[in-house]
Tab-separated table of C-alpha atoms in Angstrom:
chain	number	residue	atom	x	y	z
Q	1	UNK	CA	-158.381	157.389	89.120
Q	2	UNK	CA	-155.331	159.598	88.766
Q	3	UNK	CA	-151.970	158.612	87.427
Q	4	UNK	CA	-149.145	158.241	89.957
Q	5	UNK	CA	-146.670	161.148	89.868
Q	6	UNK	CA	-143.670	160.596	87.596
Q	7	UNK	CA	-145.128	157.390	86.206
Q	8	UNK	CA	-144.370	156.538	82.644
Q	9	UNK	CA	-145.255	153.663	80.350
Q	10	UNK	CA	-142.978	150.675	80.883
Q	11	UNK	CA	-142.083	147.462	79.158
Q	12	UNK	CA	-142.653	144.743	81.741
Q	13	UNK	CA	-141.456	141.573	79.994
Q	14	UNK	CA	-140.521	140.152	76.639
Q	15	UNK	CA	-141.852	137.073	74.882
Q	16	UNK	CA	-139.770	135.400	72.215
Q	17	UNK	CA	-141.596	133.432	69.545
Q	18	UNK	CA	-140.324	130.159	68.075
Q	19	UNK	CA	-141.818	128.273	65.155
Q	20	UNK	CA	-141.827	124.546	65.904
Q	21	UNK	CA	-142.751	121.352	64.106
Q	22	UNK	CA	-144.715	119.833	67.004
Q	23	UNK	CA	-146.193	122.143	69.646
Q	24	UNK	CA	-147.034	119.307	72.094
Q	25	UNK	CA	-143.509	117.834	71.968
Q	26	UNK	CA	-141.887	121.277	72.225
Q	27	UNK	CA	-144.135	122.200	75.135
Q	28	UNK	CA	-143.073	119.035	77.002
Q	29	UNK	CA	-139.392	119.778	76.263
Q	30	UNK	CA	-139.530	123.355	77.544
Q	31	UNK	CA	-141.451	122.304	80.674
Q	32	UNK	CA	-139.496	119.139	81.549
Q	33	UNK	CA	-135.992	120.093	80.395
Q	34	UNK	CA	-135.823	123.897	80.492
Q	35	UNK	CA	-137.997	124.677	83.522
Q	36	UNK	CA	-140.805	126.694	81.948
Q	37	UNK	CA	-144.438	126.316	82.980
Q	38	UNK	CA	-147.271	126.075	80.485
Q	39	UNK	CA	-149.423	129.221	80.614
Q	40	UNK	CA	-151.880	128.162	77.924
Q	41	UNK	CA	-152.350	126.226	74.695
Q	42	UNK	CA	-154.654	126.855	71.760
Q	43	UNK	CA	-156.005	124.403	69.209
Q	44	UNK	CA	-156.574	120.654	69.274
Q	45	UNK	CA	-153.979	119.340	68.815
Q	46	UNK	CA	-152.182	122.471	70.086
Q	47	UNK	CA	-150.950	124.865	67.395
Q	48	UNK	CA	-149.825	127.629	69.741
Q	49	UNK	CA	-148.666	127.770	73.352
Q	50	UNK	CA	-147.366	130.327	75.814
Q	51	UNK	CA	-144.846	129.287	78.440
Q	52	UNK	CA	-143.555	131.197	81.422
Q	53	UNK	CA	-140.476	131.115	83.604
Q	54	UNK	CA	-140.140	133.808	86.248
Q	55	UNK	CA	-141.062	137.056	84.465
Q	56	UNK	CA	-140.132	135.785	80.986
Q	57	UNK	CA	-142.415	134.351	78.351
Q	58	UNK	CA	-141.805	132.043	75.422
Q	59	UNK	CA	-144.388	131.499	72.716
Q	60	UNK	CA	-144.299	128.529	70.373
Q	61	UNK	CA	-146.350	128.157	67.232
Q	62	UNK	CA	-146.657	125.335	64.733
Q	63	UNK	CA	-144.976	126.071	61.423
Q	64	UNK	CA	-147.179	125.658	58.332
Q	65	UNK	CA	-147.130	122.092	57.029
Q	66	UNK	CA	-144.301	121.606	54.555
Q	67	UNK	CA	-142.492	124.813	55.540
Q	68	UNK	CA	-138.914	124.403	56.771
Q	69	UNK	CA	-137.685	125.747	60.094
Q	70	UNK	CA	-134.346	127.418	59.464
Q	71	UNK	CA	-132.529	128.184	62.730
Q	72	UNK	CA	-130.949	131.635	62.832
Q	73	UNK	CA	-127.467	130.158	63.520
Q	74	UNK	CA	-127.638	128.505	60.084
Q	75	UNK	CA	-128.205	131.916	58.488
Q	76	UNK	CA	-125.733	133.888	60.621
Q	77	UNK	CA	-123.087	132.167	62.698
Q	78	UNK	CA	-123.635	132.472	66.438
Q	79	UNK	CA	-127.140	134.005	66.315
Q	80	UNK	CA	-129.929	132.721	68.562
Q	81	UNK	CA	-133.633	132.358	67.873
Q	82	UNK	CA	-134.334	133.495	71.437
Q	83	UNK	CA	-132.201	134.963	74.210
Q	84	UNK	CA	-132.844	135.369	77.935
Q	85	UNK	CA	-130.892	137.520	80.398
Q	86	UNK	CA	-130.427	135.614	83.651
Q	87	UNK	CA	-128.961	135.675	87.128
Q	88	UNK	CA	-126.513	132.872	87.980
Q	89	UNK	CA	-125.893	131.389	84.548
Q	90	UNK	CA	-123.707	128.583	85.980
Q	91	UNK	CA	-126.484	127.314	88.248
Q	92	UNK	CA	-129.092	127.611	85.488
Q	93	UNK	CA	-126.822	125.723	83.088
Q	94	UNK	CA	-126.318	122.942	85.654
Q	95	UNK	CA	-130.086	122.735	86.268
Q	96	UNK	CA	-130.940	122.444	82.573
Q	97	UNK	CA	-128.118	119.990	81.882
Q	98	UNK	CA	-129.235	117.741	84.748
Q	99	UNK	CA	-132.823	117.852	83.430
Q	100	UNK	CA	-131.672	116.701	79.983
Q	101	UNK	CA	-131.863	119.884	77.902
Q	102	UNK	CA	-129.941	119.706	74.616
Q	103	UNK	CA	-126.799	121.648	75.512
Q	104	UNK	CA	-125.168	123.651	72.727
Q	105	UNK	CA	-122.244	125.551	74.291
Q	106	UNK	CA	-120.896	127.137	77.464
Q	107	UNK	CA	-121.085	128.468	79.950
Q	108	UNK	CA	-118.300	130.748	78.735
Q	109	UNK	CA	-117.412	134.393	79.065
Q	110	UNK	CA	-118.060	136.187	75.793
Q	111	UNK	CA	-116.154	139.262	74.493
Q	112	UNK	CA	-119.163	141.414	75.445
Q	113	UNK	CA	-118.595	140.412	79.127
Q	114	UNK	CA	-121.535	138.050	79.450
Q	115	UNK	CA	-121.353	134.573	80.991
Q	116	UNK	CA	-123.375	132.705	78.423
Q	117	UNK	CA	-124.592	129.270	77.431
Q	118	UNK	CA	-126.894	127.960	74.765
Q	119	UNK	CA	-129.310	125.103	74.382
Q	120	UNK	CA	-131.090	123.744	71.323
Q	121	UNK	CA	-134.782	123.082	71.011
Q	122	UNK	CA	-136.268	120.048	69.259
Q	123	UNK	CA	-136.095	121.897	65.921
Q	124	UNK	CA	-132.358	122.707	66.277
Q	125	UNK	CA	-132.949	126.367	67.127
Q	126	UNK	CA	-130.460	127.934	69.527
Q	127	UNK	CA	-131.722	129.585	72.698
Q	128	UNK	CA	-129.140	131.667	74.564
Q	129	UNK	CA	-128.962	132.490	78.258
Q	130	UNK	CA	-126.611	135.233	79.426
Q	131	UNK	CA	-125.540	136.767	82.719
Q	132	UNK	CA	-124.297	140.349	82.346
Q	133	UNK	CA	-121.017	140.506	84.253
Q	134	UNK	CA	-120.961	144.330	84.193
Q	135	UNK	CA	-123.816	144.652	86.717
């Protein structure tokens, strides 16, 4: 089988990884409140899961017992643990808010010309969603 002309290796998606205290509870939150679908879980009870929404992935893994989860925003103001580029941030924000996601901020236009909002997960980690207004 020959390679198509002018084809080059590509990145096709990105999967953020979050450490969580309870994989089952976090999985329910991301499915019911944030609109992801479960793509698989591992362990009994689950210690790792992969979720999917559109072409994006989110992986969640149980933190070692006794280890703290320190959200990035506590270490550097305004920094997320995961970030997703989106189309129609206002509609996505409204959808997640109506479903009961833990809203953090926005939507608001940021200095880098992105319409952005953030939610928190069950472990207080910030997940950002941004619509690039320059495209």
